[in-house]
Every structure is written in C-alpha cells, then in structure tokens.
Coordinates of N, CA, C and O in Angstrom, one line a residue:
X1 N -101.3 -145.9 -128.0 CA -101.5 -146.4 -126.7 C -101.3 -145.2 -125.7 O -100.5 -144.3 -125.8
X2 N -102.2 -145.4 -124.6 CA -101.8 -144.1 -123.3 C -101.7 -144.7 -122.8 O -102.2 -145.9 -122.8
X3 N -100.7 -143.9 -121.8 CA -100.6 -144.4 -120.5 C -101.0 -144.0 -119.2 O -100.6 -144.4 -118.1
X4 N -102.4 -142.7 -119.7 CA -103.4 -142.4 -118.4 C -104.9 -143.5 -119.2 O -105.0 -143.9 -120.3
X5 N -105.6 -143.5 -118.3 CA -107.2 -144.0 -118.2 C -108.0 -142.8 -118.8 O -108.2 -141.7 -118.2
X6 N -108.2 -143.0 -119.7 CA -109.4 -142.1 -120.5 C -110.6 -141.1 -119.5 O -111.1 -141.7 -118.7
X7 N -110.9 -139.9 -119.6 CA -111.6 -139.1 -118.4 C -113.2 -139.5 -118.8 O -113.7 -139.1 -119.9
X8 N -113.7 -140.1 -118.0 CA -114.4 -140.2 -117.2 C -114.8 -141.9 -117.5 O -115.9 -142.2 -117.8
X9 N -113.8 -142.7 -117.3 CA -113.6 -144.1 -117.4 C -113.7 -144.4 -115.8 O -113.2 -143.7 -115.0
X10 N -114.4 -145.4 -115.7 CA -114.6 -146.3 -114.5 C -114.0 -147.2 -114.1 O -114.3 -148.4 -114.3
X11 N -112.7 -146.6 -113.2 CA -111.5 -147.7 -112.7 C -112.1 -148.6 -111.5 O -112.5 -148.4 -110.4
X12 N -111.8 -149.9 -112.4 CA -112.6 -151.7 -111.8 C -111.3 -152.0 -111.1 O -111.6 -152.5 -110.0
X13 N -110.2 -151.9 -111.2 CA -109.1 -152.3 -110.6 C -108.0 -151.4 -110.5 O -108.1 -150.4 -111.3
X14 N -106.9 -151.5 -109.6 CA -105.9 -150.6 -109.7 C -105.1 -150.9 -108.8 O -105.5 -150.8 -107.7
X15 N -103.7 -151.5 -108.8 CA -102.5 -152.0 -107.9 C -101.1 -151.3 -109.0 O -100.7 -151.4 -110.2
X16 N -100.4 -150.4 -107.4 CA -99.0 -150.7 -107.6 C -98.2 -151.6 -107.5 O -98.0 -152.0 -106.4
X17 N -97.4 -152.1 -108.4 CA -96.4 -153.1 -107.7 C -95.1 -152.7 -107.4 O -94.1 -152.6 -108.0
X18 N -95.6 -152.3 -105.6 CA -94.4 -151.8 -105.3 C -93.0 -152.5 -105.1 O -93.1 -153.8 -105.1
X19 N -91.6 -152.0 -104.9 CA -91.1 -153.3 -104.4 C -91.2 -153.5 -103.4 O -91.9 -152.7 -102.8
X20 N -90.5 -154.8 -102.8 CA -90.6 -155.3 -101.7 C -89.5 -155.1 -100.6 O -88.3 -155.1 -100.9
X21 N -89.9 -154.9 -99.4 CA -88.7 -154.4 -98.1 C -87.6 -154.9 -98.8 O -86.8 -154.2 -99.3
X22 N -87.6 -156.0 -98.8 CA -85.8 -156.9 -98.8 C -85.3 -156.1 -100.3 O -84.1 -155.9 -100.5
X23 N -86.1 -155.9 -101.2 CA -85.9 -155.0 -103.1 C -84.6 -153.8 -102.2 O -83.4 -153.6 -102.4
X24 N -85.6 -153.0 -101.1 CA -84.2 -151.7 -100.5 C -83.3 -151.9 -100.2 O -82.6 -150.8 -100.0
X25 N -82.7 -153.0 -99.9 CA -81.4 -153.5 -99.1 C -80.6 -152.6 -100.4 O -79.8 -151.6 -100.1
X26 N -80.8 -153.0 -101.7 CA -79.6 -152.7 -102.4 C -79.4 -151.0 -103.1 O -78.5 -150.6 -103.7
X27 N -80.6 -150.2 -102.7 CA -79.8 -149.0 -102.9 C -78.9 -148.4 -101.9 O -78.0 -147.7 -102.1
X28 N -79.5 -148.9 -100.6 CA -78.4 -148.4 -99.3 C -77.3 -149.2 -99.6 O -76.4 -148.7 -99.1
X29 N -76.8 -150.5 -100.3 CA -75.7 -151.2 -100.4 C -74.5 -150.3 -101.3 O -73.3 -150.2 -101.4
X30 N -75.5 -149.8 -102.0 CA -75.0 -149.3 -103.5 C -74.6 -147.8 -102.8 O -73.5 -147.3 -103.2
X31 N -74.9 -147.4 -102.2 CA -74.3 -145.6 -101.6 C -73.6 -145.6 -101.0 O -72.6 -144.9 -101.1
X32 N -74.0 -146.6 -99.8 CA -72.8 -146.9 -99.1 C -71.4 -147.1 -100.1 O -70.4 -146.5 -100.0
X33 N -71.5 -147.9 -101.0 CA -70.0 -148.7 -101.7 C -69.5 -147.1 -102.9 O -68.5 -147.0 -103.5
X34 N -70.6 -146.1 -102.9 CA -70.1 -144.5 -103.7 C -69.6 -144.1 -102.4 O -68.5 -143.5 -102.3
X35 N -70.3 -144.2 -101.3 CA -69.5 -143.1 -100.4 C -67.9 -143.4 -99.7 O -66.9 -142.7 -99.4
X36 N -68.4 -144.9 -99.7 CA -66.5 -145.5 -99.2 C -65.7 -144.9 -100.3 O -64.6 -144.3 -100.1
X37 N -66.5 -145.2 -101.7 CA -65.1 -145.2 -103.4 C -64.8 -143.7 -102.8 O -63.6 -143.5 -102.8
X38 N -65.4 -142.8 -102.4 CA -65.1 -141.3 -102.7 C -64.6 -141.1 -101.1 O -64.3 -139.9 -101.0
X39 N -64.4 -141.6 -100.2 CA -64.3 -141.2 -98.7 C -62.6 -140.8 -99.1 O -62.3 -139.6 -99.5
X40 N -61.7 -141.7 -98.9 CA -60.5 -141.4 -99.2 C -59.9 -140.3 -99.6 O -58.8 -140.1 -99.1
X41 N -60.6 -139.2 -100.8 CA -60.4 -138.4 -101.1 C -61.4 -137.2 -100.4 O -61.0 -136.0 -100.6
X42 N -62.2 -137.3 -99.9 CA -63.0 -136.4 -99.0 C -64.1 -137.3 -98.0 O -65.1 -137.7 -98.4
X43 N -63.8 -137.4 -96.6 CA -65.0 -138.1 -96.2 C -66.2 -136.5 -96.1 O -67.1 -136.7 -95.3
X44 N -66.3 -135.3 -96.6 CA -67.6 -135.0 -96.9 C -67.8 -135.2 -98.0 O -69.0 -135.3 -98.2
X45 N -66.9 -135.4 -99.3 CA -67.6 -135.3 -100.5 C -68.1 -137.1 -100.3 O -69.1 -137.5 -100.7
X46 N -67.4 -137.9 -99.7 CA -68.2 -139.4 -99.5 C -69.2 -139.1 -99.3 O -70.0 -139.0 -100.2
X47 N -69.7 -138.9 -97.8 CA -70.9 -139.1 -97.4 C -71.9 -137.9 -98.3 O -73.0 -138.0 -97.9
X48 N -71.6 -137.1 -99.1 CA -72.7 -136.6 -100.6 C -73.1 -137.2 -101.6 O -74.1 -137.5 -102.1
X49 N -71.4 -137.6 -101.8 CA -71.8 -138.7 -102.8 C -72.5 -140.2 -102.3 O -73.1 -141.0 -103.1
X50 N -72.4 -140.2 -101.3 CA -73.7 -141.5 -100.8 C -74.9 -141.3 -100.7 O -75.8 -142.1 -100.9
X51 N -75.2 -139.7 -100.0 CA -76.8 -139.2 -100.2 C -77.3 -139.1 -101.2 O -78.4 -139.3 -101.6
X52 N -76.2 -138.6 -102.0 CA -77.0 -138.6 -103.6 C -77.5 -139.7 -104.3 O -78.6 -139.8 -104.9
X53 N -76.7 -140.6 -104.2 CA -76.7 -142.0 -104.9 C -77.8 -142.4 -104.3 O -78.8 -142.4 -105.1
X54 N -78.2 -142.7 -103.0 CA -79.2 -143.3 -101.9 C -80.5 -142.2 -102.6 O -81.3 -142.8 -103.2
X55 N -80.7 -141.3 -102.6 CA -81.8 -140.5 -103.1 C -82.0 -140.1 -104.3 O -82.9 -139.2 -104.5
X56 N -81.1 -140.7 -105.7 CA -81.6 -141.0 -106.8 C -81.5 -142.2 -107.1 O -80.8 -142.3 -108.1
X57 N -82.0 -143.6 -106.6 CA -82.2 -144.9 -106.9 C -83.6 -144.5 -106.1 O -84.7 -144.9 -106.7
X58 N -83.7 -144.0 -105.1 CA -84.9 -143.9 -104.3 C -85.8 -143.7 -105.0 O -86.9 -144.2 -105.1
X59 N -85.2 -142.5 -105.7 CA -86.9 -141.6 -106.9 C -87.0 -142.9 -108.0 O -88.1 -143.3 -108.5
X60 N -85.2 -143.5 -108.2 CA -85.7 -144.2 -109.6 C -86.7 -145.3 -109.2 O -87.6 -145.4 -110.0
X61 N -86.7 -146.1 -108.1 CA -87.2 -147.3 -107.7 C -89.0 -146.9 -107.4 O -90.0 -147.6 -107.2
X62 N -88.7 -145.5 -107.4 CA -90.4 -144.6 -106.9 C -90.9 -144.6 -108.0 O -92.0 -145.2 -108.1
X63 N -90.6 -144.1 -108.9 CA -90.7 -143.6 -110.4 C -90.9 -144.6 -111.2 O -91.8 -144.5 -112.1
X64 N -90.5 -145.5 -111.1 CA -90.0 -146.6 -112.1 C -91.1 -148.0 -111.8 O -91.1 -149.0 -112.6
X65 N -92.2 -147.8 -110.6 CA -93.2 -148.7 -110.2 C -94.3 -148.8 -111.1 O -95.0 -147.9 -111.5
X66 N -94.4 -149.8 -111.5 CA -95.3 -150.0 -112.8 C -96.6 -150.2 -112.2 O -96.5 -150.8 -111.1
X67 N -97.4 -150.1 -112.5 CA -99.2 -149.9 -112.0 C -100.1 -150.9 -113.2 O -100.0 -150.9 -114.4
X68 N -100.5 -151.5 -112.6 CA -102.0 -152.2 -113.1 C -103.2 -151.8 -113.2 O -103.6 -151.6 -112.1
X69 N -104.3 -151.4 -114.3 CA -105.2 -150.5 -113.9 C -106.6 -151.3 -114.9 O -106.2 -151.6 -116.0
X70 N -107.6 -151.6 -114.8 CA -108.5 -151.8 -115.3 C -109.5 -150.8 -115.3 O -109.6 -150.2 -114.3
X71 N -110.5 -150.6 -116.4 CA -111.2 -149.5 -116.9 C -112.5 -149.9 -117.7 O -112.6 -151.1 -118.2
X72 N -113.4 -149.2 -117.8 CA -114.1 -149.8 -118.7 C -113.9 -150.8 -119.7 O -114.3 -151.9 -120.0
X73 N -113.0 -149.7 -120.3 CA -112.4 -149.9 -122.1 C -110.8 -150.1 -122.3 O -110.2 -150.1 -123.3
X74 N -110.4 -150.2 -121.2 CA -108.9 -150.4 -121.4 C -108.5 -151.2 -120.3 O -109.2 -151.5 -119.3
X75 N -106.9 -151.7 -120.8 CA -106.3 -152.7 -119.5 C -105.2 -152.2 -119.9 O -104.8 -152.3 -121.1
X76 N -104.4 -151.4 -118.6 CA -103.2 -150.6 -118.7 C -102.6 -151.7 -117.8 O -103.1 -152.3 -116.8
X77 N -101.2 -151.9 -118.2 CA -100.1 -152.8 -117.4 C -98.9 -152.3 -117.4 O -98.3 -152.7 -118.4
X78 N -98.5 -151.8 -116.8 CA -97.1 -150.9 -117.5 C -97.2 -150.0 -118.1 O -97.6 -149.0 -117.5
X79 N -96.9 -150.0 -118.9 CA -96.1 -148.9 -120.1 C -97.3 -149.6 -121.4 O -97.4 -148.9 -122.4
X80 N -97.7 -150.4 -121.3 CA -98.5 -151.2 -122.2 C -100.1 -151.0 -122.0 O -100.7 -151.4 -121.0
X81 N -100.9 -150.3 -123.3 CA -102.2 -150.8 -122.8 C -102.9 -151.2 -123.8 O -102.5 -150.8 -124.9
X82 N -104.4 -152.3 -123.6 CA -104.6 -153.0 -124.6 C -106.7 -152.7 -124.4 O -107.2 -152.6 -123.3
X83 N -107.3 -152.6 -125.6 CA -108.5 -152.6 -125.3 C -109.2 -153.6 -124.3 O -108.8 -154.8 -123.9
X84 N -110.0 -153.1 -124.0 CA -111.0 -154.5 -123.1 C -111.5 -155.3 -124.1 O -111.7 -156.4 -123.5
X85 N -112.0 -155.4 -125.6 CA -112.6 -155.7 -125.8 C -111.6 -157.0 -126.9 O -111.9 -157.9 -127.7
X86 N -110.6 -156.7 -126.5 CA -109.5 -157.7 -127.4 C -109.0 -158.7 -125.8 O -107.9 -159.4 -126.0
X87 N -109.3 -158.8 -124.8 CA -109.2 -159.4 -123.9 C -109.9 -160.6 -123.8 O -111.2 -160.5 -123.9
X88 N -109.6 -161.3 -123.7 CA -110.2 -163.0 -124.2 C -110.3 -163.4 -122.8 O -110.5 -162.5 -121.9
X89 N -110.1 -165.2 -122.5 CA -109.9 -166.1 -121.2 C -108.8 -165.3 -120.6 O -107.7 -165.0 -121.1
X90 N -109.1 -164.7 -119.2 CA -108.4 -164.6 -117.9 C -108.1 -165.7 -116.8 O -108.9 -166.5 -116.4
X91 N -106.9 -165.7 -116.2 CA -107.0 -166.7 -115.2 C -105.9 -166.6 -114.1 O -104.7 -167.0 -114.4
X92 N -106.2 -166.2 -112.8 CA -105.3 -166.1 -112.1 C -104.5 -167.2 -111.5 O -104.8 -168.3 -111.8
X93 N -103.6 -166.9 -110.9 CA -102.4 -168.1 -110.7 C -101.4 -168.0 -109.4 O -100.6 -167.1 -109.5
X94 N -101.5 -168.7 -108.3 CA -100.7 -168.5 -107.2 C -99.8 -169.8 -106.9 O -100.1 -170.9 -107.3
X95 N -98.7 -169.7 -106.2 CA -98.0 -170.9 -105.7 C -97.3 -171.3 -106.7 O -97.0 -170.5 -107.6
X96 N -97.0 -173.0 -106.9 CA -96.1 -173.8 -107.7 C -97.2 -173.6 -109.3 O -96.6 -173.4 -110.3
X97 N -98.8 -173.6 -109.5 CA -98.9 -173.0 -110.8 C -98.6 -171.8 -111.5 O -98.6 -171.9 -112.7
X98 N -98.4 -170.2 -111.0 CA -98.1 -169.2 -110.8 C -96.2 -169.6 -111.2 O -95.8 -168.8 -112.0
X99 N -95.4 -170.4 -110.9 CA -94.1 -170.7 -111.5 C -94.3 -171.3 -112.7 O -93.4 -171.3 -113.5
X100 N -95.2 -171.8 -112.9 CA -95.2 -173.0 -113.9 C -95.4 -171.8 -115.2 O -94.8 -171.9 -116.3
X101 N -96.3 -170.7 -114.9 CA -96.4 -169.9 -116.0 C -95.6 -168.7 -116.2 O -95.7 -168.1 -117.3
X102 N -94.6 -168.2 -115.3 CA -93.2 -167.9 -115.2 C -92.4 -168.8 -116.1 O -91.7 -168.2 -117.0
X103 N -92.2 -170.0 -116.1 CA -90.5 -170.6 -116.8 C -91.7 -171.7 -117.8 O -92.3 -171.5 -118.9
X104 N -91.7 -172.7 -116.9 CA -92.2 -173.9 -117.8 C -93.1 -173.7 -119.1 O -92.8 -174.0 -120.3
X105 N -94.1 -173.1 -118.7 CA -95.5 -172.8 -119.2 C -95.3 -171.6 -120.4 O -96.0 -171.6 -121.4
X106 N -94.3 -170.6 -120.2 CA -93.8 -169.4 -120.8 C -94.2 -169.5 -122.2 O -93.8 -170.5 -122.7
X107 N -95.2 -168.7 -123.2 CA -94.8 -168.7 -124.5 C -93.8 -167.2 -125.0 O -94.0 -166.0 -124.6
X108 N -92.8 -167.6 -125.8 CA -91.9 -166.7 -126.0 C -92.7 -165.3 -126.9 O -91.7 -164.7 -127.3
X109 N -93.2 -165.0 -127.0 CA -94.1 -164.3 -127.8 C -95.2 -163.5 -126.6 O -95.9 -162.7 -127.2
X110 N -95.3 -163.7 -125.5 CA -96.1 -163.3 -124.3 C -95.7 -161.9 -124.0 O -94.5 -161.6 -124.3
X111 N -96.6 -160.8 -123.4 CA -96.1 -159.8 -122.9 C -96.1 -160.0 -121.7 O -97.1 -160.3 -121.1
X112 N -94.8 -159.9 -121.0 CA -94.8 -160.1 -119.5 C -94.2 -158.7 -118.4 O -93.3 -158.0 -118.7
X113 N -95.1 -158.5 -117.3 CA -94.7 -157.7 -116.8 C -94.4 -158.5 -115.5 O -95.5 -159.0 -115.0
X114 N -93.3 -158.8 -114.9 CA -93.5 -159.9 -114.3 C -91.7 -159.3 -112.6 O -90.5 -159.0 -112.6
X115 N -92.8 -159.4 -111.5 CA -91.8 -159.1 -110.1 C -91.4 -160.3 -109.7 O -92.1 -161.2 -109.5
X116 N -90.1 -160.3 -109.5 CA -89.6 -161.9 -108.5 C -90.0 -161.8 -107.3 O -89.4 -162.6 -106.6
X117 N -90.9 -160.8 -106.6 CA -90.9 -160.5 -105.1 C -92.9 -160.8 -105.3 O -93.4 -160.9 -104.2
X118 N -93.2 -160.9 -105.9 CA -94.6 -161.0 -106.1 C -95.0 -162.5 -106.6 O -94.4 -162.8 -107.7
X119 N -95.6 -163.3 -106.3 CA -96.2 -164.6 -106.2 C -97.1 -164.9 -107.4 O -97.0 -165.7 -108.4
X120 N -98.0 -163.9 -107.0 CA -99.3 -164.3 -108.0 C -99.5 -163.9 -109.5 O -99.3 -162.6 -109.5
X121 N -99.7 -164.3 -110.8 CA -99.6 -163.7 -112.2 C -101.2 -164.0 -112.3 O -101.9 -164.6 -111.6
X122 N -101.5 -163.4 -113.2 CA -102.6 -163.3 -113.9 C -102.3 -163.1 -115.5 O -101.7 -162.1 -116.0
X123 N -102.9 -164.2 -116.1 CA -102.3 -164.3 -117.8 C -103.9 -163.9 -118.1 O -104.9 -164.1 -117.5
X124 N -103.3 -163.0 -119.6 CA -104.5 -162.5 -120.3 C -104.9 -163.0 -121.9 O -104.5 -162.3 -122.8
X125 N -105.5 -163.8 -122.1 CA -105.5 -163.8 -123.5 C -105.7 -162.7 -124.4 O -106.5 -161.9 -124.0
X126 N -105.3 -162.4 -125.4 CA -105.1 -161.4 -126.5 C -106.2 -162.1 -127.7 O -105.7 -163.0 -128.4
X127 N -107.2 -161.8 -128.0 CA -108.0 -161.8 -128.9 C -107.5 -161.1 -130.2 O -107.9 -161.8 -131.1
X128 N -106.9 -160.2 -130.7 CA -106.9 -159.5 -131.9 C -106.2 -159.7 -132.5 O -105.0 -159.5 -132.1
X129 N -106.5 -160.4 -134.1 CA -106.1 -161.1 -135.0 C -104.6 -160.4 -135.5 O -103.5 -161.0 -135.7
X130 N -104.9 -159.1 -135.6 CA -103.7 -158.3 -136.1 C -102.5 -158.1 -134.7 O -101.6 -157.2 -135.0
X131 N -102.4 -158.6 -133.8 CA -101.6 -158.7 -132.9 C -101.0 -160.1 -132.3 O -101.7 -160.8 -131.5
X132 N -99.4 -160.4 -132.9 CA -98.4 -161.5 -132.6 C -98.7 -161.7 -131.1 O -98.6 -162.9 -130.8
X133 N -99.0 -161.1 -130.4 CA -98.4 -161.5 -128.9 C -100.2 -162.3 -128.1 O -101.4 -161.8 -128.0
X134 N -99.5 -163.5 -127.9 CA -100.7 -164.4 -127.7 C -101.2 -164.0 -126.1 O -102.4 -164.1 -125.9
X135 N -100.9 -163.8 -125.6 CA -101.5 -163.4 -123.8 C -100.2 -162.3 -123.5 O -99.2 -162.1 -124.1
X136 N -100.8 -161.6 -122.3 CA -100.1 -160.6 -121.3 C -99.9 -161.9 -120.2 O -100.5 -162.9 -120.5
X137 N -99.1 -161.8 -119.2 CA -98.6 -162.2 -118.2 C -98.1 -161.0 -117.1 O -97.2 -160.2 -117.3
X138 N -98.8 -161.1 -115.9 CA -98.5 -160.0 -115.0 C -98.6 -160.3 -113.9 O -99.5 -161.1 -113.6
X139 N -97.8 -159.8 -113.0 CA -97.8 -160.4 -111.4 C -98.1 -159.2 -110.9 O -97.9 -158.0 -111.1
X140 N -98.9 -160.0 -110.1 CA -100.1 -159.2 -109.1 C -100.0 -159.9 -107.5 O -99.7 -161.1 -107.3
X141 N -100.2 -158.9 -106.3 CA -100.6 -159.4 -105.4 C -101.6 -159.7 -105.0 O -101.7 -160.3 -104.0
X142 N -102.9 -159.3 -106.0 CA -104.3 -159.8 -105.7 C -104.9 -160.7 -107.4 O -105.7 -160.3 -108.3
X143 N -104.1 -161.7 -107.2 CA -104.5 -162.0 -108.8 C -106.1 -162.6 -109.0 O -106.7 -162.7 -110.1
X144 N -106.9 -163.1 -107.4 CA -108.5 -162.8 -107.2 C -109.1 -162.0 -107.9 O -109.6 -162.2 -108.9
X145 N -108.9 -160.5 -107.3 CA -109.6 -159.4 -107.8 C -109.1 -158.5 -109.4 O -109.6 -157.4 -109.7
X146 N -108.4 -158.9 -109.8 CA -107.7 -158.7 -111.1 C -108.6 -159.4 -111.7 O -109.6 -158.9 -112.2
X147 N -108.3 -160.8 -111.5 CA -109.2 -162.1 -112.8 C -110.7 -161.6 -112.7 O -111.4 -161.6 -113.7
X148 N -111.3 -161.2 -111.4 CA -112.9 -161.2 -111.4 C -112.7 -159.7 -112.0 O -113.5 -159.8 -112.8
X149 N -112.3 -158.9 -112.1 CA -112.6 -157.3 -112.6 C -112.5 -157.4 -114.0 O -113.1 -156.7 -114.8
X150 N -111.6 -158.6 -114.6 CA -111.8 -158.7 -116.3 C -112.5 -160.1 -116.1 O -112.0 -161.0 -116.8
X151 N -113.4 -160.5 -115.4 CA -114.1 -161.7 -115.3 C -113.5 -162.9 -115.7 O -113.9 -163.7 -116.5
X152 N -112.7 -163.0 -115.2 CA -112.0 -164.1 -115.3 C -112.2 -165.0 -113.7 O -113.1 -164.9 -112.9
X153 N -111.3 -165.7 -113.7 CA -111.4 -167.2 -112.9 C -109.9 -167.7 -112.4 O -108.9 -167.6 -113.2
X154 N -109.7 -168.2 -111.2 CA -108.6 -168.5 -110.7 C -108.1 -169.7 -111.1 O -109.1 -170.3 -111.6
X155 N -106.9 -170.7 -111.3 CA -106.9 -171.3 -111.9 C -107.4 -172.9 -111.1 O -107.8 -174.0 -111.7
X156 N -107.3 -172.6 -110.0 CA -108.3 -174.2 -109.1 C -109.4 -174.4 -110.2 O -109.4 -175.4 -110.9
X157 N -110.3 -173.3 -110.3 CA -111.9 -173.4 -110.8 C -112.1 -173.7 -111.7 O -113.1 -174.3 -112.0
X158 N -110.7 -173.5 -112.8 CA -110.9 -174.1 -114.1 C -111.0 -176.0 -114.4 O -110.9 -176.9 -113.5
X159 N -111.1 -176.1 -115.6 CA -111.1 -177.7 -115.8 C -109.9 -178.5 -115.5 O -109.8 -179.6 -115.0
X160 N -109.0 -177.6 -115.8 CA -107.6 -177.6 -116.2 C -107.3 -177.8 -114.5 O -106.9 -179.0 -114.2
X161 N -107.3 -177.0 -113.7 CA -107.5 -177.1 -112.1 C -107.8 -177.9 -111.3 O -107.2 -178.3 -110.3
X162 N -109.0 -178.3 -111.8 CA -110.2 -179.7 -111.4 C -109.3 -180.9 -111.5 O -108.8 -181.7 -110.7
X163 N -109.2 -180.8 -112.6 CA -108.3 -182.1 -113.3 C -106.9 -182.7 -112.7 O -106.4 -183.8 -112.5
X164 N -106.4 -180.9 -112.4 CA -104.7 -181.8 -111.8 C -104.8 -182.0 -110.5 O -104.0 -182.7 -109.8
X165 N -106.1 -181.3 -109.9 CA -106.1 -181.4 -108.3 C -106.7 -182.2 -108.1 O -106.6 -182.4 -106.8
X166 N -107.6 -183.2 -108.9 CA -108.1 -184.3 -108.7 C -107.0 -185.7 -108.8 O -106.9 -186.7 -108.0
X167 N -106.2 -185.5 -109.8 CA -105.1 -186.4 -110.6 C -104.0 -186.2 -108.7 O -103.5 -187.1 -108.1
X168 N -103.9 -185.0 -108.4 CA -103.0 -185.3 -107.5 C -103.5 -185.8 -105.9 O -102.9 -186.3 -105.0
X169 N -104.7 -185.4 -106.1 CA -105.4 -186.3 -104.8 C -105.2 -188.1 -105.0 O -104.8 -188.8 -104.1
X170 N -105.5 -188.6 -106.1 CA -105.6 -189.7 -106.3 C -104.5 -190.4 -106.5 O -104.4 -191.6 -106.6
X171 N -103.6 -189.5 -106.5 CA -101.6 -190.1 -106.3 C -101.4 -190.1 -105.0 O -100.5 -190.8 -104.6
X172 N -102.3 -189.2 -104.0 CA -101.6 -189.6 -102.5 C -102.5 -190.1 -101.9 O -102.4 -190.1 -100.7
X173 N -103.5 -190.7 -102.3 CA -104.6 -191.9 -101.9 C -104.1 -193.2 -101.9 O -104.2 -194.1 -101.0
X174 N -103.6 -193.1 -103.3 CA -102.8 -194.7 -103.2 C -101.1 -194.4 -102.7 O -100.3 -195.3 -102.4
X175 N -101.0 -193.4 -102.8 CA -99.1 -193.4 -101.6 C -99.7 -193.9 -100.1 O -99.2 -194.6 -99.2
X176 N -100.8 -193.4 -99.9 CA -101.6 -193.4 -98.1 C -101.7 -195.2 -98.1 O -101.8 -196.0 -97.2
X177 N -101.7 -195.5 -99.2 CA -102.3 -196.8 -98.4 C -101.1 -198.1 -98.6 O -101.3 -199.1 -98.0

C-alpha cells in the first residue's frame, strides 16, 4: 500500500480533515499547565517550556491530519489505501443517519477513519473476497462530493432512505391529526 497517488493518476477528490477551532483549545491548555509545572523553578525556563510544548502539539496536530484522496485507481484514507476497483456500493451520510453509522449501525470489522468534529461519513463497501474488513467508514465534510467521485449516492436517494423518510412522514401525519 502507498501512501502517495501514483504519477500521473487523476485526483477526482481530495480533503483534509483538519481539526476544528474548538480541537486548539487543548494544546494552549496543555502548555500553559508545562509552563505553570516549570514556572516555580524558573519563570523563563516556564514560559520555554510552554513554547515548546505549544509548538510541538502544533506540528503534531499539523502532521498528524489525515487526507482523503480519490484517483483513478486508488482510494487513499489515511494511512490506508484500497484499489478502485475492490470498491463496491458508496453512500454518504449526514445528521442523526451519519450517527447511526458511527455507534448503532457500526460493524466491528469496518475500517474507520472517523473525526468527532466532523458530521458527515461516507461508508465504502469492500468487494475483495481475500479481505476481512467489510466497508471503510470515513468522515468527511463533503460526503456529496466524495460519494459522486466513487459514484455513489447520498443516503435520502437510496431505497433504504425513501423508505424511512416516507415511514416517518406518515408517523407525523397521523400525530398532526
């Protein structure tokens, strides 16, 4: 497996998932609480030992941003990549169904790359017989343009969609009356 896109592959998609504003609160919490531990014994070696800490969580939290990438012939997620051609049913997912394939829905055997600051997943099926792991699971903030770049479909459009959003229309039709 690599973890660059093959030269001269044709990138169909590509998102960082960065973190999110409120994700920074905790490296500045975290240097701050090295610079107080060390103040006492030096308030300059404190406040170093707090730049330091503050500007290597920075690089790690920079470094450490996993990328989504689609390609002709590959689908990189991480640290993970899988042919296009072992890629089965796609289907994106936002809101209370997008949770449901987080916890409820979960198969333990899934590869998940998955942000609590990010909403939307997009699950992949895994076609290849010689591979345990039944779908990828990945959170995206454009899980639209993800599902249509591996042609897939959002989860409204499916049957499966049709069906619960009809089933829940017709529970607040008769609550309405």
């Amino acid at each position: 497996m690599s973890n660059s896109s093959p030269a001269g592959s044709n990138v169909q998609y590509s998102e960082k998932l960065w973190p999110s504003a409120s994700t920074w609160i905790w490296p500045i919490i975290i240097s701050i609480t090295a610079g107080i531990a060390l103040a006492p014994i030096s308030s300059i070696l404190g406040w170093v030992a707090g730049a330091v800490v503050l500007l290597s969580l920075i690089a790690v939290f920079l470094l450490r941003t996993p990328t989504i990438e689609v390609t002709d012939e590959l689908v990189t997620v991480g640290r993970a990549s899988i042919e296009r051609k072992y890629i089965g049913e796609v289907v994106g997912y936002r809101g209370d169904e997008a949770f449901k394939q987080r916890g409820q829905k979960l198969h333990g055997l899934a590869y998940m790359l998955l942000r609590g600051w990010i909403d939307g997943v997009v699950r992949m099926e895994v076609t290849d017989e010689r591979d345990t792991t039944p779908y990828w699971l990945t959170s995206t903030r454009r899980p639209e343009e993800l599902a249509a770049a591996l042609s897939g479909v959002m989860y409204e459009f499916t049957d499966e969609g049709k069906a619960e959003a009809a089933k829940l229309e017709q529970s607040e039709d008769a609550a309405g009356e």
